[in-house]
PDB file of C-alpha atoms and ligand atoms in Angstrom:
ATOM      1  CA  UNK A   1     -22.105  24.095 -17.000  1.00  0.00           C
ATOM      2  CA  UNK A   2     -19.593  25.997 -14.759  1.00  0.00           C
ATOM      3  CA  UNK A   3     -16.356  23.696 -14.522  1.00  0.00           C
ATOM      4  CA  UNK A   4     -14.776  26.169 -12.157  1.00  0.00           C
ATOM      5  CA  UNK A   5     -13.644  25.017  -8.156  1.00  0.00           C
ATOM      6  CA  UNK A   6     -15.940  26.516  -5.601  1.00  0.00           C
ATOM      7  CA  UNK A   7     -14.511  28.946  -3.459  1.00  0.00           C
ATOM      8  CA  UNK A   8     -14.551  26.172  -0.525  1.00  0.00           C
ATOM      9  CA  UNK A   9     -12.833  23.911  -2.731  1.00  0.00           C
ATOM     10  CA  UNK A  10      -9.956  26.561  -3.798  1.00  0.00           C
ATOM     11  CA  UNK A  11      -9.776  27.392  -0.113  1.00  0.00           C
ATOM     12  CA  UNK A  12      -9.077  23.670   0.660  1.00  0.00           C
ATOM     13  CA  UNK A  13      -6.738  23.615  -1.953  1.00  0.00           C
ATOM     14  CA  UNK A  14      -4.741  26.360  -0.446  1.00  0.00           C
ATOM     15  CA  UNK A  15      -4.978  24.791   3.099  1.00  0.00           C
ATOM     16  CA  UNK A  16      -3.417  21.720   1.624  1.00  0.00           C
ATOM     17  CA  UNK A  17      -0.600  23.797  -0.160  1.00  0.00           C
ATOM     18  CA  UNK A  18       0.015  25.777   3.152  1.00  0.00           C
ATOM     19  CA  UNK A  19       0.186  22.455   5.314  1.00  0.00           C
ATOM     20  CA  UNK A  20       2.736  20.805   2.705  1.00  0.00           C
ATOM     21  CA  UNK A  21       4.949  23.939   2.605  1.00  0.00           C
ATOM     22  CA  UNK A  22       5.133  24.124   6.509  1.00  0.00           C
ATOM     23  CA  UNK A  23       5.664  20.309   6.786  1.00  0.00           C
ATOM     24  CA  UNK A  24       8.026  19.799   3.724  1.00  0.00           C
ATOM     25  CA  UNK A  25       9.857  22.824   4.050  1.00  0.00           C
ATOM     26  CA  UNK A  26      11.141  25.209   1.394  1.00  0.00           C
ATOM     27  CA  UNK A  27      14.168  23.110   0.107  1.00  0.00           C
ATOM     28  CA  UNK A  28      11.679  20.225  -0.423  1.00  0.00           C
ATOM     29  CA  UNK A  29      12.165  18.800  -3.715  1.00  0.00           C
ATOM     30  CA  UNK A  30      11.031  14.783  -3.015  1.00  0.00           C
ATOM     31  CA  UNK A  31      12.767  11.827  -2.076  1.00  0.00           C
ATOM     32  CA  UNK A  32      14.945   9.873  -4.345  1.00  0.00           C
ATOM     33  CA  UNK A  33      12.616   6.705  -4.702  1.00  0.00           C
ATOM     34  CA  UNK A  34      15.495   4.680  -4.044  1.00  0.00           C
ATOM     35  CA  UNK A  35      16.021   5.930  -0.660  1.00  0.00           C
ATOM     36  CA  UNK A  36      12.493   5.869   0.248  1.00  0.00           C
ATOM     37  CA  UNK A  37      12.878   3.337   3.031  1.00  0.00           C
ATOM     38  CA  UNK A  38      15.950   4.453   4.515  1.00  0.00           C
ATOM     39  CA  UNK A  39      16.496   5.083   7.912  1.00  0.00           C
ATOM     40  CA  UNK A  40      17.092   8.891   7.428  1.00  0.00           C
ATOM     41  CA  UNK A  41      13.684   9.436   5.489  1.00  0.00           C
ATOM     42  CA  UNK A  42      11.381   6.676   7.038  1.00  0.00           C
ATOM     43  CA  UNK A  43      10.582   8.371  10.176  1.00  0.00           C
ATOM     44  CA  UNK A  44       9.637  11.710   8.582  1.00  0.00           C
ATOM     45  CA  UNK A  45       7.544   9.808   6.105  1.00  0.00           C
ATOM     46  CA  UNK A  46       5.562   8.042   8.818  1.00  0.00           C
ATOM     47  CA  UNK A  47       5.448  11.525  10.788  1.00  0.00           C
ATOM     48  CA  UNK A  48       3.885  12.897   7.888  1.00  0.00           C
ATOM     49  CA  UNK A  49       1.313  10.344   7.556  1.00  0.00           C
ATOM     50  CA  UNK A  50       0.444  10.668  11.061  1.00  0.00           C
ATOM     51  CA  UNK A  51      -0.287  14.569  10.492  1.00  0.00           C
ATOM     52  CA  UNK A  52      -2.399  13.578   7.541  1.00  0.00           C
ATOM     53  CA  UNK A  53      -4.540  11.233   9.671  1.00  0.00           C
ATOM     54  CA  UNK A  54      -4.856  14.247  12.161  1.00  0.00           C
ATOM     55  CA  UNK A  55      -5.765  16.479   9.697  1.00  0.00           C
ATOM     56  CA  UNK A  56      -8.616  13.822   8.291  1.00  0.00           C
ATOM     57  CA  UNK A  57      -7.155  13.580   4.876  1.00  0.00           C
ATOM     58  CA  UNK A  58      -5.629  10.309   4.594  1.00  0.00           C
ATOM     59  CA  UNK A  59      -8.889   8.665   3.674  1.00  0.00           C
ATOM     60  CA  UNK A  60     -11.092  11.884   3.522  1.00  0.00           C
ATOM     61  CA  UNK A  61     -13.497  10.474   0.974  1.00  0.00           C
ATOM     62  CA  UNK A  62     -13.876   6.958   2.637  1.00  0.00           C
ATOM     63  CA  UNK A  63     -17.229   6.270   4.502  1.00  0.00           C
ATOM     64  CA  UNK A  64     -17.290   7.524   8.037  1.00  0.00           C
ATOM     65  CA  UNK A  65     -18.081   3.748   9.457  1.00  0.00           C
ATOM     66  CA  UNK A  66     -14.839   2.964   7.959  1.00  0.00           C
ATOM     67  CA  UNK A  67     -12.607   5.676   9.272  1.00  0.00           C
ATOM     68  CA  UNK A  68     -13.088   8.276   6.567  1.00  0.00           C
ATOM     69  CA  UNK A  69     -14.592  11.563   6.503  1.00  0.00           C
ATOM     70  CA  UNK A  70     -17.339  10.947   3.863  1.00  0.00           C
ATOM     71  CA  UNK A  71     -16.053  14.066   1.957  1.00  0.00           C
ATOM     72  CA  UNK A  72     -17.000  14.734  -1.581  1.00  0.00           C
ATOM     73  CA  UNK A  73     -14.576  12.941  -4.147  1.00  0.00           C
ATOM     74  CA  UNK A  74     -13.726  15.964  -5.646  1.00  0.00           C
ATOM     75  CA  UNK A  75     -11.926  17.157  -2.533  1.00  0.00           C
ATOM     76  CA  UNK A  76     -10.185  13.780  -2.614  1.00  0.00           C
ATOM     77  CA  UNK A  77      -8.998  14.769  -6.067  1.00  0.00           C
ATOM     78  CA  UNK A  78      -7.809  18.055  -5.200  1.00  0.00           C
ATOM     79  CA  UNK A  79      -5.958  16.576  -2.332  1.00  0.00           C
ATOM     80  CA  UNK A  80      -4.279  13.857  -4.558  1.00  0.00           C
ATOM     81  CA  UNK A  81      -3.200  16.757  -6.942  1.00  0.00           C
ATOM     82  CA  UNK A  82      -1.675  18.600  -4.243  1.00  0.00           C
ATOM     83  CA  UNK A  83       0.281  15.517  -3.081  1.00  0.00           C
ATOM     84  CA  UNK A  84       1.292  14.703  -6.174  1.00  0.00           C
ATOM     85  CA  UNK A  85       2.152  18.277  -7.371  1.00  0.00           C
ATOM     86  CA  UNK A  86       4.285  18.599  -3.839  1.00  0.00           C
ATOM     87  CA  UNK A  87       5.906  14.934  -4.610  1.00  0.00           C
ATOM     88  CA  UNK A  88       4.791  14.460  -1.108  1.00  0.00           C
ATOM     89  CA  UNK A  89       5.744  10.818   0.178  1.00  0.00           C
ATOM     90  CA  UNK A  90       2.744   8.721   0.890  1.00  0.00           C
ATOM     91  CA  UNK A  91       4.103   5.179  -0.311  1.00  0.00           C
ATOM     92  CA  UNK A  92       3.942   4.095   3.137  1.00  0.00           C
ATOM     93  CA  UNK A  93       0.003   4.682   3.326  1.00  0.00           C
ATOM     94  CA  UNK A  94      -1.278   4.816  -0.291  1.00  0.00           C
ATOM     95  CA  UNK A  95      -1.018   0.789  -0.665  1.00  0.00           C
ATOM     96  CA  UNK A  96      -3.695   0.524   1.894  1.00  0.00           C
ATOM     97  CA  UNK A  97      -5.705   3.782   1.199  1.00  0.00           C
ATOM     98  CA  UNK A  98      -5.875   3.045  -2.849  1.00  0.00           C
ATOM     99  CA  UNK A  99      -5.541  -0.468  -2.991  1.00  0.00           C
ATOM    100  CA  UNK A 100      -6.340  -2.591  -0.088  1.00  0.00           C
ATOM    101  CA  UNK A 101      -9.035  -0.565   1.530  1.00  0.00           C
ATOM    102  CA  UNK A 102     -11.104  -0.178  -1.429  1.00  0.00           C
ATOM    103  CA  UNK A 103     -10.724  -3.864  -2.227  1.00  0.00           C
ATOM    104  CA  UNK A 104     -11.704  -4.894   1.371  1.00  0.00           C
ATOM    105  CA  UNK A 105     -14.614  -2.652   1.279  1.00  0.00           C
ATOM    106  CA  UNK A 106     -16.112  -3.889  -1.941  1.00  0.00           C
ATOM    107  CA  UNK A 107     -15.276  -7.601  -1.523  1.00  0.00           C
ATOM    108  CA  UNK A 108     -14.537  -8.207   2.071  1.00  0.00           C
ATOM    109  CA  UNK A 109     -16.459  -9.663   4.758  1.00  0.00           C
ATOM    110  CA  UNK A 110     -17.625  -7.522   7.557  1.00  0.00           C
ATOM    111  CA  UNK A 111     -15.113  -9.137   9.806  1.00  0.00           C
ATOM    112  CA  UNK A 112     -12.245  -8.397   7.348  1.00  0.00           C
ATOM    113  CA  UNK A 113     -13.700  -4.793   6.887  1.00  0.00           C
ATOM    114  CA  UNK A 114     -13.739  -4.590  10.838  1.00  0.00           C
ATOM    115  CA  UNK A 115     -10.096  -5.937  11.049  1.00  0.00           C
ATOM    116  CA  UNK A 116      -8.319  -4.101   8.308  1.00  0.00           C
ATOM    117  CA  UNK A 117      -9.991  -0.594   7.611  1.00  0.00           C
ATOM    118  CA  UNK A 118      -9.494   1.187  10.824  1.00  0.00           C
ATOM    119  CA  UNK A 119      -5.683   0.434  10.859  1.00  0.00           C
ATOM    120  CA  UNK A 120      -5.597   1.814   7.192  1.00  0.00           C
ATOM    121  CA  UNK A 121      -7.498   4.819   8.242  1.00  0.00           C
ATOM    122  CA  UNK A 122      -5.379   5.844  11.090  1.00  0.00           C
ATOM    123  CA  UNK A 123      -2.239   5.418   9.257  1.00  0.00           C
ATOM    124  CA  UNK A 124      -0.798   2.491  11.407  1.00  0.00           C
ATOM    125  CA  UNK A 125      -0.998  -0.312   8.664  1.00  0.00           C
ATOM    126  CA  UNK A 126       1.947  -0.208   6.337  1.00  0.00           C
ATOM    127  CA  UNK A 127       1.357  -2.618   3.099  1.00  0.00           C
ATOM    128  CA  UNK A 128       3.495  -4.247   0.951  1.00  0.00           C
ATOM    129  CA  UNK A 129       2.262  -6.092  -2.415  1.00  0.00           C
ATOM    130  CA  UNK A 130       3.163  -9.737  -3.170  1.00  0.00           C
ATOM    131  CA  UNK A 131       2.380 -10.136  -6.687  1.00  0.00           C
ATOM    132  CA  UNK A 132       5.660 -10.875  -8.410  1.00  0.00           C
ATOM    133  CA  UNK A 133       7.703 -14.048  -8.091  1.00  0.00           C
ATOM    134  CA  UNK A 134      11.149 -15.379  -9.335  1.00  0.00           C
ATOM    135  CA  UNK A 135       9.479 -17.024 -12.219  1.00  0.00           C
ATOM    136  CA  UNK A 136       6.441 -14.912 -12.476  1.00  0.00           C
ATOM    137  CA  UNK A 137       6.399 -11.245 -13.688  1.00  0.00           C
ATOM    138  CA  UNK A 138       4.436  -9.799 -16.455  1.00  0.00           C
ATOM    139  CA  UNK A 139       2.630 -13.043 -16.854  1.00  0.00           C
ATOM    140  CA  UNK A 140       1.280 -12.837 -13.214  1.00  0.00           C
ATOM    141  CA  UNK A 141      -1.290 -15.729 -14.014  1.00  0.00           C
ATOM    142  CA  UNK A 142       1.957 -17.934 -13.763  1.00  0.00           C
ATOM    143  CA  UNK A 143       2.406 -17.094 -10.079  1.00  0.00           C
ATOM    144  CA  UNK A 144       3.072 -20.303  -8.063  1.00  0.00           C
ATOM    145  CA  UNK A 145       2.822 -19.612  -4.442  1.00  0.00           C
ATOM    146  CA  UNK A 146       0.617 -22.058  -3.019  1.00  0.00           C
ATOM    147  CA  UNK A 147      -1.899 -22.106  -0.454  1.00  0.00           C
ATOM    148  CA  UNK A 148      -3.453 -25.052   0.633  1.00  0.00           C
ATOM    149  CA  UNK A 149      -6.456 -25.415   2.672  1.00  0.00           C
ATOM    150  CA  UNK A 150      -5.741 -27.711   5.793  1.00  0.00           C
ATOM    151  CA  UNK A 151      -8.490 -27.803   8.350  1.00  0.00           C
ATOM    152  CA  UNK A 152      -9.140 -24.085   9.927  1.00  0.00           C
ATOM    153  CA  UNK A 153      -6.237 -22.965   7.842  1.00  0.00           C
ATOM    154  CA  UNK A 154      -4.683 -22.112   4.553  1.00  0.00           C
ATOM    155  CA  UNK A 155      -0.913 -23.385   4.371  1.00  0.00           C
ATOM    156  CA  UNK A 156       1.488 -21.135   2.429  1.00  0.00           C
ATOM    157  CA  UNK A 157       4.558 -21.968   0.753  1.00  0.00           C
ATOM    158  CA  UNK A 158       6.825 -20.225  -1.848  1.00  0.00           C
ATOM    159  CA  UNK A 159       8.203 -16.890  -2.225  1.00  0.00           C
ATOM    160  CA  UNK A 160       7.596 -13.395  -3.487  1.00  0.00           C
ATOM    161  CA  UNK A 161      10.144 -11.154  -5.129  1.00  0.00           C
ATOM    162  CA  UNK A 162      10.923  -7.554  -5.604  1.00  0.00           C
ATOM    163  CA  UNK A 163       8.735  -6.787  -2.654  1.00  0.00           C
ATOM    164  CA  UNK A 164       9.539  -3.069  -2.477  1.00  0.00           C
ATOM    165  CA  UNK A 165       9.446  -2.335   1.546  1.00  0.00           C
ATOM    166  CA  UNK A 166       8.740  -5.585   2.822  1.00  0.00           C
ATOM    167  CA  UNK A 167      11.187  -4.853   5.600  1.00  0.00           C
ATOM    168  CA  UNK A 168       9.019  -1.687   6.508  1.00  0.00           C
ATOM    169  CA  UNK A 169       5.448  -3.424   6.225  1.00  0.00           C
ATOM    170  CA  UNK A 170       3.270  -4.381   8.980  1.00  0.00           C
ATOM    171  CA  UNK A 171       1.005  -6.294   6.490  1.00  0.00           C
ATOM    172  CA  UNK A 172       1.395  -8.421   3.241  1.00  0.00           C
ATOM    173  CA  UNK A 173      -1.133  -8.131   0.334  1.00  0.00           C
ATOM    174  CA  UNK A 174      -0.166 -10.986  -1.759  1.00  0.00           C
ATOM    175  CA  UNK A 175      -1.593 -13.365  -4.305  1.00  0.00           C
ATOM    176  CA  UNK A 176      -1.457 -17.118  -4.104  1.00  0.00           C
ATOM    177  CA  UNK A 177      -2.430 -20.071  -5.982  1.00  0.00           C
ATOM    178  CA  UNK A 178      -5.586 -21.712  -4.380  1.00  0.00           C
ATOM    179  CA  UNK A 179      -6.875 -24.396  -7.196  1.00  0.00           C
ATOM    180  CA  UNK A 180      -4.026 -25.694  -9.051  1.00  0.00           C
ATOM    181  CA  UNK A 181      -6.562 -27.402 -11.444  1.00  0.00           C
ATOM    182  CA  UNK A 182      -8.150 -24.501 -12.680  1.00  0.00           C
ATOM    183  CA  UNK A 183      -6.979 -22.350 -15.431  1.00  0.00           C
ATOM    184  CA  UNK A 184      -3.979 -20.409 -15.001  1.00  0.00           C
ATOM    185  CA  UNK A 185      -5.664 -17.136 -14.732  1.00  0.00           C
ATOM    186  CA  UNK A 186      -8.221 -18.493 -12.174  1.00  0.00           C
ATOM    187  CA  UNK A 187      -7.712 -20.236  -9.095  1.00  0.00           C
ATOM    188  CA  UNK A 188      -5.790 -17.390  -7.558  1.00  0.00           C
ATOM    189  CA  UNK A 189      -6.825 -15.616  -3.975  1.00  0.00           C
ATOM    190  CA  UNK A 190      -5.919 -12.713  -2.449  1.00  0.00           C
ATOM    191  CA  UNK A 191      -4.708 -12.831   1.167  1.00  0.00           C
ATOM    192  CA  UNK A 192      -3.756 -10.250   3.590  1.00  0.00           C
ATOM    193  CA  UNK A 193      -1.190 -11.445   6.210  1.00  0.00           C
ATOM    194  CA  UNK A 194       0.471  -9.933   9.158  1.00  0.00           C
ATOM    195  CA  UNK A 195       3.913  -9.816   8.348  1.00  0.00           C
ATOM    196  CA  UNK A 196       5.032 -11.307  11.956  1.00  0.00           C
ATOM    197  CA  UNK A 197       3.076 -14.506  11.201  1.00  0.00           C
ATOM    198  CA  UNK A 198       5.592 -17.542  12.054  1.00  0.00           C
ATOM    199  CA  UNK A 199       7.214 -18.838   8.631  1.00  0.00           C
ATOM    200  CA  UNK A 200       7.401 -15.501   6.720  1.00  0.00           C
ATOM    201  CA  UNK A 201      11.101 -14.756   6.238  1.00  0.00           C
ATOM    202  CA  UNK A 202      12.206 -11.340   4.535  1.00  0.00           C
ATOM    203  CA  UNK A 203      15.488 -11.465   2.725  1.00  0.00           C
ATOM    204  CA  UNK A 204      16.863  -7.962   1.432  1.00  0.00           C
ATOM    205  CA  UNK A 205      17.839  -7.464  -2.002  1.00  0.00           C
ATOM    206  CA  UNK A 206      20.806  -5.203  -2.055  1.00  0.00           C
ATOM    207  CA  UNK A 207      20.784  -3.388  -5.727  1.00  0.00           C
ATOM    208  CA  UNK A 208      24.455  -2.450  -7.226  1.00  0.00           C
ATOM    209  CA  UNK A 209      23.978   1.031  -5.934  1.00  0.00           C
ATOM    210  CA  UNK A 210      23.903  -0.574  -2.230  1.00  0.00           C
ATOM    211  CA  UNK A 211      20.438   0.507  -1.683  1.00  0.00           C
ATOM    212  CA  UNK A 212      17.816  -1.609   0.096  1.00  0.00           C
ATOM    213  CA  UNK A 213      14.504  -1.280  -1.508  1.00  0.00           C
ATOM    214  CA  UNK A 214      13.473  -4.540  -2.818  1.00  0.00           C
ATOM    215  CA  UNK A 215      13.211  -8.056  -0.670  1.00  0.00           C
ATOM    216  CA  UNK A 216      12.546 -11.686  -1.368  1.00  0.00           C
ATOM    217  CA  UNK A 217      10.049 -13.138   0.590  1.00  0.00           C
ATOM    218  CA  UNK A 218       9.797 -16.508   1.718  1.00  0.00           C
ATOM    219  CA  UNK A 219       7.146 -18.506   3.119  1.00  0.00           C
ATOM    220  CA  UNK A 220       7.565 -21.688   4.973  1.00  0.00           C
ATOM    221  CA  UNK A 221       4.273 -23.429   6.064  1.00  0.00           C
ATOM    222  CA  UNK A 222       2.741 -20.085   7.135  1.00  0.00           C
ATOM    223  CA  UNK A 223      -0.526 -20.961   8.626  1.00  0.00           C
ATOM    224  CA  UNK A 224      -3.580 -18.310   7.684  1.00  0.00           C
ATOM    225  CA  UNK A 225      -6.842 -19.149   9.445  1.00  0.00           C
ATOM    226  CA  UNK A 226      -9.410 -19.651   6.737  1.00  0.00           C
ATOM    227  CA  UNK A 227     -11.940 -17.774   8.574  1.00  0.00           C
ATOM    228  CA  UNK A 228     -10.070 -14.597   8.174  1.00  0.00           C
TER     229      UNK A 228
HETATM  230  C1  LIG B 301      10.627  -0.032  -8.810  1.00  0.00           C
HETATM  231  C2  LIG B 301       9.889  -1.397  -8.903  1.00  0.00           C
HETATM  232  C3  LIG B 301       9.242  -1.814  -7.769  1.00  0.00           C
HETATM  233  C4  LIG B 301       8.473  -2.992  -7.728  1.00  0.00           C
HETATM  234  N1  LIG B 301       7.993  -3.407  -6.489  1.00  0.00           N
HETATM  235  C5  LIG B 301       7.153  -4.624  -6.611  1.00  0.00           C
HETATM  236  C6  LIG B 301       6.520  -4.915  -5.344  1.00  0.00           C
HETATM  237  O1  LIG B 301       6.328  -4.227  -4.416  1.00  0.00           O
HETATM  238  N2  LIG B 301       5.924  -6.266  -5.688  1.00  0.00           N
HETATM  239  C7  LIG B 301       5.632  -6.992  -6.476  1.00  0.00           C
HETATM  240  O2  LIG B 301       5.028  -7.907  -6.698  1.00  0.00           O
HETATM  241  N3  LIG B 301       6.518  -6.651  -7.534  1.00  0.00           N
HETATM  242  C8  LIG B 301       7.207  -5.388  -7.538  1.00  0.00           C
HETATM  243  N4  LIG B 301       8.039  -5.300  -8.832  1.00  0.00           N
HETATM  244  C9  LIG B 301       8.376  -6.294  -9.940  1.00  0.00           C
HETATM  245  C10 LIG B 301       7.583  -5.685 -11.185  1.00  0.00           C
HETATM  246  O3  LIG B 301       6.037  -5.600 -10.906  1.00  0.00           O
HETATM  247  C11 LIG B 301       7.826  -6.617 -12.192  1.00  0.00           C
HETATM  248  O4  LIG B 301       9.064  -6.463 -12.194  1.00  0.00           O
HETATM  249  C12 LIG B 301       7.016  -6.746 -13.363  1.00  0.00           C
HETATM  250  O5  LIG B 301       5.849  -7.365 -13.113  1.00  0.00           O
HETATM  251  C13 LIG B 301       7.923  -7.428 -14.707  1.00  0.00           C
HETATM  252  O6  LIG B 301       8.276  -8.642 -14.425  1.00  0.00           O
HETATM  253  P1  LIG B 301       9.686  -8.765 -14.578  1.00  0.00           P
HETATM  254  O7  LIG B 301      10.536  -7.882 -13.945  1.00  0.00           O
HETATM  255  O8  LIG B 301      10.043 -10.588 -14.166  1.00  0.00           O
HETATM  256  O9  LIG B 301       9.776  -9.113 -16.096  1.00  0.00           O
HETATM  257  P2  LIG B 301       9.519  -9.975 -17.492  1.00  0.00           P
HETATM  258  O10 LIG B 301       7.967 -10.140 -17.139  1.00  0.00           O
HETATM  259  O11 LIG B 301      10.349 -11.007 -17.472  1.00  0.00           O
HETATM  260  O12 LIG B 301       9.681  -9.035 -18.688  1.00  0.00           O
HETATM  261  C14 LIG B 301      10.637  -8.639 -19.163  1.00  0.00           C
HETATM  262  C15 LIG B 301      10.710  -8.016 -20.278  1.00  0.00           C
HETATM  263  O13 LIG B 301       9.910  -8.785 -21.548  1.00  0.00           O
HETATM  264  C16 LIG B 301       8.668  -8.050 -21.868  1.00  0.00           C
HETATM  265  N5  LIG B 301       7.537  -8.812 -22.016  1.00  0.00           N
HETATM  266  C17 LIG B 301       7.195  -9.910 -20.856  1.00  0.00           C
HETATM  267  N6  LIG B 301       6.261 -10.461 -21.198  1.00  0.00           N
HETATM  268  C18 LIG B 301       6.128 -10.308 -22.717  1.00  0.00           C
HETATM  269  C19 LIG B 301       5.213 -10.521 -24.004  1.00  0.00           C
HETATM  270  N7  LIG B 301       4.386 -11.788 -23.572  1.00  0.00           N
HETATM  271  N8  LIG B 301       5.330 -10.393 -24.901  1.00  0.00           N
HETATM  272  C20 LIG B 301       6.124  -9.143 -25.338  1.00  0.00           C
HETATM  273  N9  LIG B 301       6.825  -8.672 -24.193  1.00  0.00           N
HETATM  274  C21 LIG B 301       6.826  -9.217 -23.023  1.00  0.00           C
HETATM  275  C22 LIG B 301       8.350  -7.228 -20.774  1.00  0.00           C
HETATM  276  O14 LIG B 301       7.585  -5.593 -21.236  1.00  0.00           O
HETATM  277  C23 LIG B 301       9.739  -6.603 -20.278  1.00  0.00           C
HETATM  278  O15 LIG B 301      10.283  -5.639 -21.425  1.00  0.00           O
HETATM  279  C24 LIG B 301       8.600  -4.291  -8.871  1.00  0.00           C
HETATM  280  C25 LIG B 301       9.587  -3.951 -10.071  1.00  0.00           C
HETATM  281  C26 LIG B 301      10.173  -2.382  -9.801  1.00  0.00           C
HETATM  282  C27 LIG B 301      10.950  -1.953 -11.187  1.00  0.00           C
END
């Protein structure tokens, strides 16, 4: 068996390298993760994502029906390798492309796919991740943020903490307890909320280096349509 990359694959790798050299510049050494969401970096990160979308690379192995290019996974791997090698910033998009998108593709309804996948593929959706809570870290199954069915809605109350980049996000991918009577590792559901939903309040956590990276996010009677 020949494990070598084909000429086309090597050419694709070179194309990515040329693109990243041109767009990141000779002096590029990566971004200090602490300053990822800062004003001096964020617009450039978003601009790079938009260029990756124009190249068709952001979701290149996704099916075309979801906004991808249906290209082989080996090309996705080459792309990911080069992005990692160059320390290219992708955190604004990767939560959507690597976690939310594939999850919705496998478990989502057709309505959810139509609602969420195109905005991940076109780079406009920025997701933050709502797992940790003040009393729930490694033991994620102890999470307490409640989502209670109420007519056509779920009503969410509680808080999430250490939410990286919540202040930059358009969407919240979070876990909430929907069945308090189930064993604690069950009765947990995933929700995708628009950050503009009334009742969501993002409070910055400024660390001892005066950096705003984390947030605590409060939910007060946040209504989430049950049909979504
Ligand atoms: C850079 C960074 C970004 C983050 N971004 C996010 C985010 O965007 N969204 C989000 O939801 N969370 C985020 N987190 C939070 C992170 O997921 C939690 O810190 C993690 O789940 C651990 O929880 P904790 O800090 O409460 O520590 P704890 O769970 O309290 O653990 C403290 C220590 O105890 C140890 N420990 C815990 N349980 C056991 C056990 N049963 N046996 C032995 N040892 C144990 C752990 O290994 C650890 O050393 C982020 C954290 C960091 C550092």
